mmCIF file of C-alpha atoms and ligand atoms in Angstrom:
data_model
loop_
_atom_site.group_PDB
_atom_site.id
_atom_site.type_symbol
_atom_site.label_atom_id
_atom_site.label_comp_id
_atom_site.label_asym_id
_atom_site.label_seq_id
_atom_site.Cartn_x
_atom_site.Cartn_y
_atom_site.Cartn_z
ATOM 1 C CA MET A 70 -122.961 -109.550 -36.603
ATOM 2 C CA THR A 71 -121.578 -112.123 -34.463
ATOM 3 C CA ASN A 72 -122.842 -115.466 -34.379
ATOM 4 C CA PRO A 73 -125.148 -116.226 -31.527
ATOM 5 C CA ILE A 74 -122.982 -119.079 -29.084
ATOM 6 C CA GLN A 75 -124.386 -122.417 -29.726
ATOM 7 C CA GLN A 76 -125.943 -124.012 -26.931
ATOM 8 C CA TYR A 77 -125.360 -127.889 -26.588
ATOM 9 C CA GLU A 78 -126.940 -130.510 -24.238
ATOM 10 C CA THR A 79 -123.622 -131.391 -22.812
ATOM 11 C CA LYS A 80 -123.541 -135.529 -22.454
ATOM 12 C CA VAL A 81 -120.859 -136.998 -19.870
ATOM 13 C CA CYS A 82 -119.830 -140.310 -20.893
ATOM 14 C CA LEU A 83 -117.727 -143.196 -19.431
ATOM 15 C CA MET A 84 -114.577 -143.428 -21.774
ATOM 16 C CA GLU A 85 -116.038 -146.932 -23.251
ATOM 17 C CA ASP A 86 -115.868 -148.069 -26.825
ATOM 18 C CA LEU A 87 -119.230 -146.460 -28.115
ATOM 19 C CA ALA A 88 -118.317 -143.046 -26.454
ATOM 20 C CA ILE A 89 -114.957 -142.795 -28.124
ATOM 21 C CA VAL A 90 -116.586 -143.765 -31.571
ATOM 22 C CA GLU A 91 -118.778 -140.632 -30.868
ATOM 23 C CA ALA A 92 -116.032 -138.551 -29.705
ATOM 24 C CA ILE A 93 -114.114 -139.178 -33.111
ATOM 25 C CA ARG A 94 -117.432 -138.527 -35.129
ATOM 26 C CA TYR A 95 -117.636 -135.149 -33.167
ATOM 27 C CA LEU A 96 -114.039 -134.189 -33.526
ATOM 28 C CA LYS A 97 -114.061 -134.910 -37.249
ATOM 29 C CA ALA A 98 -117.153 -132.931 -37.813
ATOM 30 C CA GLY A 99 -115.333 -130.108 -36.355
ATOM 31 C CA GLU A 100 -116.901 -129.938 -32.984
ATOM 32 C CA LEU A 101 -115.053 -129.939 -29.258
ATOM 33 C CA VAL A 102 -114.738 -132.935 -26.948
ATOM 34 C CA ALA A 103 -113.463 -132.903 -23.441
ATOM 35 C CA ILE A 104 -110.907 -135.606 -22.956
ATOM 36 C CA PRO A 105 -108.974 -137.012 -19.964
ATOM 37 C CA THR A 106 -105.417 -136.924 -19.694
ATOM 38 C CA GLU A 107 -102.978 -138.182 -17.133
ATOM 39 C CA THR A 108 -102.291 -134.223 -16.247
ATOM 40 C CA VAL A 109 -105.706 -132.424 -16.331
ATOM 41 C CA TYR A 110 -108.668 -132.864 -18.600
ATOM 42 C CA GLY A 111 -108.181 -131.195 -22.217
ATOM 43 C CA LEU A 112 -110.704 -129.427 -24.399
ATOM 44 C CA ALA A 113 -109.881 -130.969 -27.729
ATOM 45 C CA ALA A 114 -110.488 -130.093 -31.297
ATOM 46 C CA ASN A 115 -109.050 -131.358 -34.446
ATOM 47 C CA GLY A 116 -105.777 -129.522 -34.689
ATOM 48 C CA LEU A 117 -105.458 -129.157 -38.260
ATOM 49 C CA ASP A 118 -109.232 -127.833 -38.703
ATOM 50 C CA ALA A 119 -108.615 -124.025 -38.873
ATOM 51 C CA THR A 120 -112.398 -123.587 -38.352
ATOM 52 C CA ALA A 121 -112.587 -125.900 -35.604
ATOM 53 C CA VAL A 122 -109.878 -124.786 -33.315
ATOM 54 C CA PRO A 123 -111.515 -121.085 -32.730
ATOM 55 C CA LYS A 124 -114.543 -122.823 -30.858
ATOM 56 C CA ILE A 125 -111.956 -123.569 -27.997
ATOM 57 C CA PHE A 126 -111.006 -120.121 -27.557
ATOM 58 C CA GLN A 127 -114.877 -119.187 -27.632
ATOM 59 C CA ALA A 128 -115.893 -122.024 -25.219
ATOM 60 C CA LYS A 129 -112.929 -121.290 -22.766
ATOM 61 C CA GLY A 130 -113.142 -117.361 -23.201
ATOM 62 C CA ARG A 131 -109.591 -117.919 -23.956
ATOM 63 C CA PRO A 132 -107.450 -114.745 -24.889
ATOM 64 C CA GLN A 133 -106.543 -115.175 -28.678
ATOM 65 C CA ASP A 134 -102.902 -114.753 -28.208
ATOM 66 C CA ASN A 135 -102.382 -117.873 -26.011
ATOM 67 C CA PRO A 136 -101.253 -120.655 -28.129
ATOM 68 C CA LEU A 137 -102.542 -124.514 -27.796
ATOM 69 C CA ILE A 138 -100.707 -127.680 -27.597
ATOM 70 C CA LEU A 139 -101.225 -130.409 -30.035
ATOM 71 C CA HIS A 140 -101.641 -134.025 -28.678
ATOM 72 C CA ILE A 141 -100.164 -136.725 -30.729
ATOM 73 C CA ALA A 142 -100.185 -140.725 -30.564
ATOM 74 C CA GLU A 143 -97.428 -141.421 -32.877
ATOM 75 C CA PHE A 144 -93.705 -140.171 -32.910
ATOM 76 C CA SER A 145 -93.916 -139.703 -36.899
ATOM 77 C CA MET A 146 -96.413 -136.999 -36.224
ATOM 78 C CA LEU A 147 -93.892 -135.157 -34.709
ATOM 79 C CA ASP A 148 -91.876 -134.777 -37.657
ATOM 80 C CA LYS A 149 -94.997 -133.757 -39.837
ATOM 81 C CA LEU A 150 -96.001 -130.922 -37.304
ATOM 82 C CA THR A 151 -92.287 -129.529 -36.982
ATOM 83 C CA LYS A 152 -89.854 -127.979 -39.342
ATOM 84 C CA ASN A 153 -86.915 -129.993 -37.814
ATOM 85 C CA VAL A 154 -86.372 -131.658 -34.667
ATOM 86 C CA PRO A 155 -82.860 -130.954 -32.869
ATOM 87 C CA GLU A 156 -80.907 -133.968 -31.587
ATOM 88 C CA ILE A 157 -81.541 -132.763 -28.122
ATOM 89 C CA ALA A 158 -85.319 -132.708 -28.560
ATOM 90 C CA ARG A 159 -85.297 -136.034 -29.778
ATOM 91 C CA LYS A 160 -83.773 -137.304 -26.887
ATOM 92 C CA LEU A 161 -86.113 -135.690 -24.605
ATOM 93 C CA VAL A 162 -89.271 -137.308 -26.309
ATOM 94 C CA ASN A 163 -87.673 -140.463 -26.408
ATOM 95 C CA ARG A 164 -87.052 -140.458 -22.695
ATOM 96 C CA PHE A 165 -90.184 -138.873 -21.602
ATOM 97 C CA TRP A 166 -93.001 -139.580 -24.231
ATOM 98 C CA PRO A 167 -95.653 -141.111 -23.832
ATOM 99 C CA GLY A 168 -95.886 -138.484 -20.765
ATOM 100 C CA PRO A 169 -96.494 -134.974 -19.175
ATOM 101 C CA LEU A 170 -93.895 -133.202 -21.284
ATOM 102 C CA THR A 171 -94.629 -130.753 -23.734
ATOM 103 C CA VAL A 172 -91.993 -129.566 -26.180
ATOM 104 C CA ILE A 173 -92.113 -126.352 -28.277
ATOM 105 C CA LEU A 174 -90.437 -126.509 -31.429
ATOM 106 C CA PRO A 175 -90.735 -124.541 -35.110
ATOM 107 C CA LYS A 176 -93.876 -125.374 -36.669
ATOM 108 C CA SER A 177 -94.385 -126.806 -40.061
ATOM 109 C CA ASN A 178 -96.844 -125.508 -42.713
ATOM 110 C CA LEU A 179 -99.204 -128.033 -41.599
ATOM 111 C CA VAL A 180 -100.199 -126.379 -38.395
ATOM 112 C CA PRO A 181 -102.707 -123.746 -38.670
ATOM 113 C CA SER A 182 -101.695 -120.389 -37.304
ATOM 114 C CA VAL A 183 -104.903 -120.404 -35.018
ATOM 115 C CA VAL A 184 -103.305 -123.170 -33.179
ATOM 116 C CA THR A 185 -100.141 -121.460 -32.297
ATOM 117 C CA ALA A 186 -101.554 -117.842 -31.989
ATOM 118 C CA ASN A 187 -99.318 -116.801 -35.071
ATOM 119 C CA LEU A 188 -96.184 -117.840 -33.406
ATOM 120 C CA ASP A 189 -93.751 -119.772 -35.431
ATOM 121 C CA THR A 190 -93.253 -122.391 -32.851
ATOM 122 C CA VAL A 191 -95.814 -125.112 -31.929
ATOM 123 C CA ALA A 192 -96.421 -126.844 -28.630
ATOM 124 C CA ILE A 193 -96.637 -130.914 -28.857
ATOM 125 C CA ARG A 194 -97.094 -133.724 -26.547
ATOM 126 C CA MET A 195 -97.810 -137.345 -26.657
ATOM 127 C CA PRO A 196 -100.088 -138.224 -23.347
ATOM 128 C CA GLN A 197 -99.707 -141.270 -21.383
ATOM 129 C CA HIS A 198 -103.328 -141.883 -20.757
ATOM 130 C CA PRO A 199 -103.746 -145.193 -22.729
ATOM 131 C CA THR A 200 -107.221 -144.571 -23.817
ATOM 132 C CA THR A 201 -106.808 -141.102 -24.658
ATOM 133 C CA ARG A 202 -103.685 -141.949 -27.068
ATOM 134 C CA ALA A 203 -105.719 -144.787 -28.286
ATOM 135 C CA LEU A 204 -108.346 -142.366 -29.457
ATOM 136 C CA ILE A 205 -106.065 -139.962 -31.031
ATOM 137 C CA GLN A 206 -104.249 -142.892 -32.643
ATOM 138 C CA ARG A 207 -107.941 -144.023 -34.138
ATOM 139 C CA ALA A 208 -108.843 -140.522 -35.161
ATOM 140 C CA GLY A 209 -105.532 -140.186 -37.084
ATOM 141 C CA ILE A 210 -105.455 -136.354 -36.355
ATOM 142 C CA PRO A 211 -103.408 -134.379 -33.683
ATOM 143 C CA LEU A 212 -105.772 -133.099 -31.181
ATOM 144 C CA ALA A 213 -105.487 -129.292 -30.170
ATOM 145 C CA ALA A 214 -106.311 -129.186 -26.491
ATOM 146 C CA PRO A 215 -105.725 -126.590 -23.633
ATOM 147 C CA SER A 216 -106.768 -127.482 -20.133
ATOM 148 C CA ALA A 217 -110.661 -127.695 -20.291
ATOM 149 C CA ASN A 218 -111.722 -124.843 -17.644
ATOM 150 C CA LEU A 219 -112.929 -121.652 -18.151
ATOM 151 C CA SER A 220 -110.093 -119.350 -18.872
ATOM 152 C CA GLY A 221 -108.459 -118.447 -15.626
ATOM 153 C CA LYS A 222 -109.995 -121.056 -13.285
ATOM 154 C CA PRO A 223 -108.121 -123.958 -12.135
ATOM 155 C CA SER A 224 -107.667 -126.717 -14.816
ATOM 156 C CA PRO A 225 -110.178 -129.629 -14.349
ATOM 157 C CA THR A 226 -108.858 -132.931 -12.695
ATOM 158 C CA THR A 227 -112.205 -134.680 -13.010
ATOM 159 C CA ALA A 228 -115.292 -134.788 -15.418
ATOM 160 C CA GLU A 229 -117.375 -132.901 -12.868
ATOM 161 C CA HIS A 230 -115.175 -130.122 -12.964
ATOM 162 C CA VAL A 231 -115.304 -129.759 -16.759
ATOM 163 C CA TYR A 232 -118.991 -130.172 -16.795
ATOM 164 C CA HIS A 233 -119.318 -127.417 -14.077
ATOM 165 C CA ASP A 234 -117.340 -124.828 -16.579
ATOM 166 C CA LEU A 235 -118.448 -126.087 -20.152
ATOM 167 C CA CYS A 236 -122.090 -127.305 -19.637
ATOM 168 C CA GLY A 237 -123.937 -126.280 -22.487
ATOM 169 C CA LYS A 238 -120.909 -125.108 -24.434
ATOM 170 C CA ILE A 239 -119.667 -128.655 -25.898
ATOM 171 C CA PRO A 240 -121.533 -131.607 -26.731
ATOM 172 C CA LEU A 241 -119.328 -134.525 -25.010
ATOM 173 C CA ILE A 242 -117.088 -134.851 -22.117
ATOM 174 C CA LEU A 243 -115.197 -138.343 -21.980
ATOM 175 C CA ASP A 244 -115.082 -139.259 -18.303
ATOM 176 C CA GLY A 245 -111.782 -141.239 -17.607
ATOM 177 C CA GLY A 246 -112.022 -140.801 -13.580
ATOM 178 C CA PRO A 247 -109.652 -138.321 -11.714
ATOM 179 C CA CYS A 248 -106.343 -137.347 -13.483
ATOM 180 C CA ASN A 249 -103.264 -139.203 -12.126
ATOM 181 C CA PHE A 250 -100.845 -136.253 -11.747
ATOM 182 C CA GLY A 251 -103.332 -133.446 -11.474
ATOM 183 C CA LEU A 252 -101.406 -130.484 -12.852
ATOM 184 C CA GLU A 253 -100.475 -129.478 -16.295
ATOM 185 C CA SER A 254 -97.530 -130.807 -18.265
ATOM 186 C CA THR A 255 -94.006 -129.664 -17.925
ATOM 187 C CA VAL A 256 -93.527 -127.437 -20.944
ATOM 188 C CA VAL A 257 -89.962 -126.890 -22.569
ATOM 189 C CA GLN A 258 -88.987 -124.688 -25.345
ATOM 190 C CA VAL A 259 -86.040 -126.216 -27.617
ATOM 191 C CA LEU A 260 -84.260 -123.554 -29.657
ATOM 192 C CA ASP A 261 -81.115 -124.992 -31.438
ATOM 193 C CA ASN A 262 -79.790 -127.050 -28.841
ATOM 194 C CA ARG A 263 -80.837 -125.025 -26.044
ATOM 195 C CA VAL A 264 -83.633 -126.303 -23.791
ATOM 196 C CA ARG A 265 -85.512 -123.904 -21.528
ATOM 197 C CA LEU A 266 -88.102 -124.705 -18.665
ATOM 198 C CA LEU A 267 -91.057 -122.688 -19.195
ATOM 199 C CA ARG A 268 -93.582 -124.364 -17.077
ATOM 200 C CA PRO A 269 -92.548 -126.918 -14.171
ATOM 201 C CA GLY A 270 -94.794 -130.319 -13.839
ATOM 202 C CA ALA A 271 -94.520 -133.887 -13.239
ATOM 203 C CA ILE A 272 -91.338 -134.299 -15.353
ATOM 204 C CA THR A 273 -89.278 -132.390 -12.974
ATOM 205 C CA ALA A 274 -86.178 -130.183 -13.583
ATOM 206 C CA SER A 275 -83.846 -132.904 -12.168
ATOM 207 C CA MET A 276 -85.324 -135.560 -14.377
ATOM 208 C CA LEU A 277 -85.064 -133.144 -17.570
ATOM 209 C CA SER A 278 -81.295 -132.375 -16.496
ATOM 210 C CA GLU A 279 -80.401 -136.006 -16.519
ATOM 211 C CA VAL A 280 -81.046 -135.764 -20.406
ATOM 212 C CA VAL A 281 -80.171 -131.920 -20.719
ATOM 213 C CA PRO A 282 -77.000 -131.045 -18.297
ATOM 214 C CA ASN A 283 -77.196 -127.395 -19.143
ATOM 215 C CA LEU A 284 -80.864 -126.886 -18.800
ATOM 216 C CA GLU A 285 -82.157 -123.181 -18.627
ATOM 217 C CA ILE A 286 -84.888 -122.233 -16.277
ATOM 218 C CA ASP A 287 -87.067 -119.349 -17.330
ATOM 219 C CA ASP A 288 -87.237 -117.239 -14.109
ATOM 220 C CA ALA A 289 -90.895 -116.043 -14.936
ATOM 221 C CA ILE A 290 -91.814 -119.366 -13.289
ATOM 222 C CA PHE A 291 -91.134 -117.587 -9.965
ATOM 223 C CA ARG A 292 -92.027 -113.844 -10.423
ATOM 224 C CA PRO A 293 -94.578 -111.735 -12.220
ATOM 225 C CA LEU A 294 -93.723 -110.146 -15.624
ATOM 226 C CA LYS A 295 -92.456 -106.861 -15.727
ATOM 227 C CA GLU A 296 -94.366 -103.906 -17.162
ATOM 228 C CA GLY A 297 -94.096 -104.280 -21.071
ATOM 229 C CA GLU A 298 -92.028 -107.508 -20.775
ATOM 230 C CA VAL A 299 -92.808 -110.111 -23.425
ATOM 231 C CA ALA A 300 -93.627 -113.737 -22.141
ATOM 232 C CA THR A 301 -91.650 -116.498 -23.683
ATOM 233 C CA SER A 302 -94.772 -118.524 -23.168
ATOM 234 C CA PRO A 303 -98.001 -116.181 -23.637
ATOM 235 C CA GLY A 304 -99.684 -118.386 -20.814
ATOM 236 C CA MET A 305 -97.247 -116.747 -18.342
ATOM 237 C CA LYS A 306 -98.980 -113.353 -18.643
ATOM 238 C CA TYR A 307 -102.384 -114.314 -17.262
ATOM 239 C CA ARG A 308 -103.654 -114.968 -13.647
ATOM 240 C CA HIS A 309 -104.431 -118.553 -13.634
ATOM 241 C CA TYR A 310 -105.641 -121.063 -11.477
ATOM 242 C CA ALA A 311 -107.564 -118.469 -9.160
ATOM 243 C CA PRO A 312 -110.568 -119.045 -6.972
ATOM 244 C CA LYS A 313 -112.743 -115.946 -6.633
ATOM 245 C CA ALA A 314 -110.984 -115.383 -3.240
ATOM 246 C CA ARG A 315 -108.007 -113.557 -2.619
ATOM 247 C CA VAL A 316 -105.221 -116.491 -1.901
ATOM 248 C CA ILE A 317 -102.347 -115.698 0.159
ATOM 249 C CA LEU A 318 -99.255 -117.907 0.048
ATOM 250 C CA VAL A 319 -97.702 -118.391 3.509
ATOM 251 C CA GLU A 320 -94.070 -119.802 3.900
ATOM 252 C CA GLY A 321 -92.615 -121.108 7.203
ATOM 253 C CA SER A 322 -93.133 -123.447 9.959
ATOM 254 C CA PHE A 323 -96.516 -124.788 10.726
ATOM 255 C CA GLU A 324 -96.430 -123.023 14.239
ATOM 256 C CA ALA A 325 -95.642 -119.828 12.499
ATOM 257 C CA PHE A 326 -98.605 -120.163 10.165
ATOM 258 C CA CYS A 327 -101.114 -120.641 12.906
ATOM 259 C CA GLU A 328 -100.124 -117.980 14.795
ATOM 260 C CA PHE A 329 -100.191 -115.518 11.989
ATOM 261 C CA VAL A 330 -103.586 -116.650 10.566
ATOM 262 C CA ARG A 331 -105.263 -116.181 13.877
ATOM 263 C CA LYS A 332 -104.332 -112.653 13.881
ATOM 264 C CA GLN A 333 -106.201 -111.894 10.428
ATOM 265 C CA PRO A 334 -109.592 -111.030 10.215
ATOM 266 C CA GLN A 335 -112.364 -113.679 10.461
ATOM 267 C CA ASP A 336 -114.499 -112.552 7.751
ATOM 268 C CA GLY A 337 -114.580 -115.381 5.120
ATOM 269 C CA ARG A 338 -111.296 -116.431 6.228
ATOM 270 C CA TYR A 339 -110.291 -120.042 5.308
ATOM 271 C CA VAL A 340 -107.130 -121.850 5.391
ATOM 272 C CA LEU A 341 -105.689 -124.589 3.205
ATOM 273 C CA VAL A 342 -103.132 -126.653 5.066
ATOM 274 C CA PHE A 343 -101.506 -130.061 4.472
ATOM 275 C CA SER A 344 -103.452 -133.345 5.327
ATOM 276 C CA GLY A 345 -103.026 -134.056 8.705
ATOM 277 C CA GLU A 346 -102.904 -130.439 10.054
ATOM 278 C CA GLU A 347 -106.591 -129.865 9.809
ATOM 279 C CA GLY A 348 -107.180 -130.555 13.350
ATOM 280 C CA ALA A 349 -105.384 -127.479 14.386
ATOM 281 C CA PHE A 350 -108.512 -125.365 13.212
ATOM 282 C CA SER A 351 -111.892 -125.779 14.347
ATOM 283 C CA ASP A 352 -113.445 -124.672 10.982
ATOM 284 C CA HIS A 353 -113.167 -123.012 7.494
ATOM 285 C CA VAL A 354 -110.176 -125.326 6.757
ATOM 286 C CA MET A 355 -109.369 -127.393 3.782
ATOM 287 C CA THR A 356 -106.446 -129.781 2.918
ATOM 288 C CA TYR A 357 -104.448 -130.625 -0.127
ATOM 289 C CA GLY A 358 -102.595 -133.638 0.628
ATOM 290 C CA TYR A 359 -98.990 -134.073 2.422
ATOM 291 C CA THR A 360 -96.692 -135.752 -0.047
ATOM 292 C CA GLU A 361 -95.917 -133.608 -2.963
ATOM 293 C CA GLU A 362 -97.428 -136.014 -5.471
ATOM 294 C CA GLU A 363 -100.805 -135.819 -3.347
ATOM 295 C CA GLN A 364 -100.575 -132.067 -3.306
ATOM 296 C CA ALA A 365 -100.365 -131.868 -7.024
ATOM 297 C CA ARG A 366 -103.263 -134.294 -7.379
ATOM 298 C CA GLU A 367 -105.490 -132.409 -4.855
ATOM 299 C CA LEU A 368 -104.742 -128.732 -5.352
ATOM 300 C CA PHE A 369 -106.840 -127.652 -8.018
ATOM 301 C CA ALA A 370 -110.133 -129.644 -6.609
ATOM 302 C CA ALA A 371 -109.013 -127.831 -3.376
ATOM 303 C CA LEU A 372 -109.304 -124.424 -5.060
ATOM 304 C CA ARG A 373 -112.575 -125.150 -7.090
ATOM 305 C CA LYS A 374 -114.150 -126.283 -3.351
ATOM 306 C CA LEU A 375 -113.079 -122.846 -2.021
ATOM 307 C CA ASP A 376 -115.303 -121.326 -4.644
ATOM 308 C CA GLU A 377 -118.205 -123.376 -3.637
ATOM 309 C CA VAL A 378 -117.976 -122.543 -0.045
ATOM 310 C CA SER A 379 -117.578 -118.584 -0.982
ATOM 311 C CA ALA A 380 -114.361 -118.263 0.765
ATOM 312 C CA LYS A 381 -113.122 -114.708 0.684
ATOM 313 C CA THR A 382 -109.410 -114.646 1.756
ATOM 314 C CA VAL A 383 -107.751 -118.065 1.708
ATOM 315 C CA TYR A 384 -104.183 -118.595 3.471
ATOM 316 C CA VAL A 385 -102.427 -121.493 2.179
ATOM 317 C CA ARG A 386 -99.594 -123.358 3.528
ATOM 318 C CA ALA A 387 -96.785 -122.949 0.985
ATOM 319 C CA PRO A 388 -95.742 -126.529 -0.107
ATOM 320 C CA SER A 389 -91.988 -127.714 -0.449
ATOM 321 C CA SER A 390 -90.551 -126.898 -3.876
ATOM 322 C CA ASP A 391 -88.773 -130.579 -4.234
ATOM 323 C CA GLY A 392 -89.658 -132.509 -7.411
ATOM 324 C CA ILE A 393 -93.118 -131.998 -8.693
ATOM 325 C CA GLY A 394 -93.792 -129.515 -5.517
ATOM 326 C CA LEU A 395 -91.949 -126.899 -7.702
ATOM 327 C CA ALA A 396 -95.047 -127.284 -10.108
ATOM 328 C CA VAL A 397 -97.298 -127.325 -7.037
ATOM 329 C CA TYR A 398 -95.574 -124.041 -5.871
ATOM 330 C CA ASN A 399 -95.589 -122.389 -9.237
ATOM 331 C CA ARG A 400 -99.471 -122.732 -9.744
ATOM 332 C CA LEU A 401 -100.119 -121.474 -5.891
ATOM 333 C CA LEU A 402 -97.954 -118.461 -6.792
ATOM 334 C CA ARG A 403 -100.017 -117.711 -9.600
ATOM 335 C CA ALA A 404 -103.346 -118.447 -7.835
ATOM 336 C CA ALA A 405 -102.058 -115.862 -5.401
ATOM 337 C CA ALA A 406 -101.103 -113.536 -7.839
ATOM 338 C CA PHE A 407 -97.475 -113.664 -6.168
ATOM 339 C CA GLU A 408 -98.822 -112.384 -2.698
ATOM 340 C CA VAL A 409 -96.704 -114.139 -0.481
ATOM 341 C CA VAL A 410 -95.932 -113.904 3.393
ATOM 342 C CA ARG A 411 -92.614 -115.223 4.508
ATOM 343 C CA LEU A 412 -92.594 -116.345 8.000
ATOM 344 C CA PRO A 413 -89.686 -118.059 10.065
ATOM 345 C CA GLY A 414 -89.045 -121.886 9.695
ATOM 346 C CA ASP A 415 -89.366 -124.554 7.126
ATOM 347 C CA ALA A 416 -92.674 -125.897 5.948
ATOM 348 C CA LEU A 417 -92.050 -129.294 7.545
HETATM 349 O O1 TXA B 257 -101.112 -131.154 -19.369
HETATM 350 C C1 TXA B 257 -101.276 -130.081 -20.265
HETATM 351 O O2 TXA B 257 -100.450 -129.546 -20.747
HETATM 352 C C2 TXA B 257 -102.705 -129.930 -20.628
HETATM 353 C C3 TXA B 257 -103.225 -131.369 -21.076
HETATM 354 C C4 TXA B 257 -104.481 -131.154 -21.618
HETATM 355 O O3 TXA B 257 -102.448 -131.571 -22.143
HETATM 356 N N1 TXA B 257 -102.940 -128.821 -21.308
HETATM 357 C C5 TXA B 257 -102.501 -127.656 -21.042
HETATM 358 O O4 TXA B 257 -102.695 -126.699 -21.973
HETATM 359 O O5 TXA B 257 -102.176 -127.117 -19.857
HETATM 360 P P1 TXA B 257 -102.847 -124.850 -21.699
HETATM 361 O O6 TXA B 257 -103.186 -124.466 -22.972
HETATM 362 O O7 TXA B 257 -103.643 -124.845 -20.614
HETATM 363 O O8 TXA B 257 -101.537 -124.663 -21.399
HETATM 364 C C6 TXA B 257 -100.438 -124.681 -22.494
HETATM 365 C C7 TXA B 257 -99.416 -123.485 -22.003
HETATM 366 C C8 TXA B 257 -99.820 -122.267 -22.313
HETATM 367 O O9 TXA B 257 -99.243 -121.459 -21.133
HETATM 368 C C9 TXA B 257 -99.284 -121.698 -23.512
HETATM 369 O O10 TXA B 257 -99.017 -120.315 -23.369
HETATM 370 C C10 TXA B 257 -98.063 -122.422 -23.605
HETATM 371 O O11 TXA B 257 -98.493 -123.822 -23.123
HETATM 372 N N2 TXA B 257 -97.742 -122.552 -25.187
HETATM 373 C C11 TXA B 257 -98.468 -123.128 -26.101
HETATM 374 N N3 TXA B 257 -97.779 -123.171 -27.326
HETATM 375 C C12 TXA B 257 -96.679 -122.305 -27.132
HETATM 376 C C13 TXA B 257 -95.677 -121.740 -27.999
HETATM 377 N N4 TXA B 257 -95.668 -121.995 -29.175
HETATM 378 N N5 TXA B 257 -94.644 -120.907 -27.502
HETATM 379 C C14 TXA B 257 -94.697 -120.590 -26.101
HETATM 380 N N6 TXA B 257 -95.872 -121.177 -25.251
HETATM 381 C C15 TXA B 257 -96.586 -121.907 -25.663
HETATM 382 MG MG1 MG B 258 -104.618 -123.859 -19.095
#
């Protein structure tokens, strides 16, 4: 017999001292707490507690074979959680931690296999968010935390998003306001002295290249997996960031976009365009920022809003893929399940 899913009265608390103390108490008792980070909100458990971590998979409906990131607050913890740290990994973390960079390394025996979905590697990051880092430091344990959304939904960038997805499933959400970057961390795998980018984020490929001249870029960032192909990162397998609507990513000039969209069936049709372009449409239009940084910050909230208005088909203006724009583009490709229309001209 399976256990009935435990129901909680979910509290949302501003991230102040009393709430932090309560959060630590829950985490040490093997319960889950949602926490803000500079990227997206995380759903945290004590990463060394093999009975607490499975609750994350249960609350999110996450596939069992998708491993979690361990969040740490001190560099010494990196050495405890890994077998050995190659020189190049050391350089990367010295440069970009605390910050939105996750590094995958061979795991030590301290890490329960439920965290890594039985892989012999572990993903680790030291978040920049000062209050969350202080929480981890005070708790004295690494926190296993995926994004705090229901599996397959856009990652949450506010406490309200977390509440919407996980109300009744966890006891506490710490509210630290909207996330600074709005997209999940950059993920790199380090094997010996080779570094491979698995997920683009706010630490961009060109920033990484300053430390790693021969950075490898996994091409699964840009394409669906082939039949039977094993993903370097299990997360690549799943449709992600998807509102209920069908999403179609449209590349090309704004003029070409408008002309194309007006020819499409109107029933439940929405457009998601850059801020400032909305005036070209009388209704059923949403925006997601203008600069790459704004687009990163606003994308997931926009995808969630499209669900609220019950959009059926969403035509999205494809962003530039410069800097953090590559991460925005990658998330949209996945939201669109790789359905892309290429029209003449450049985005801007
Ligand atoms: O910004 C972030 O990274 C947020 C915040 C909460 O820190 N977390 C996050 O976690 O986005 P999650 O679980 O949604 O994404 C982690 C990704 C997944 O695609 C997973 O497959 C991959 O990292 N991953 C984790 N451990 C791995 C490993 N050992 N080998 C390969 N990929 C791994
Ligand atoms: Mg996620």
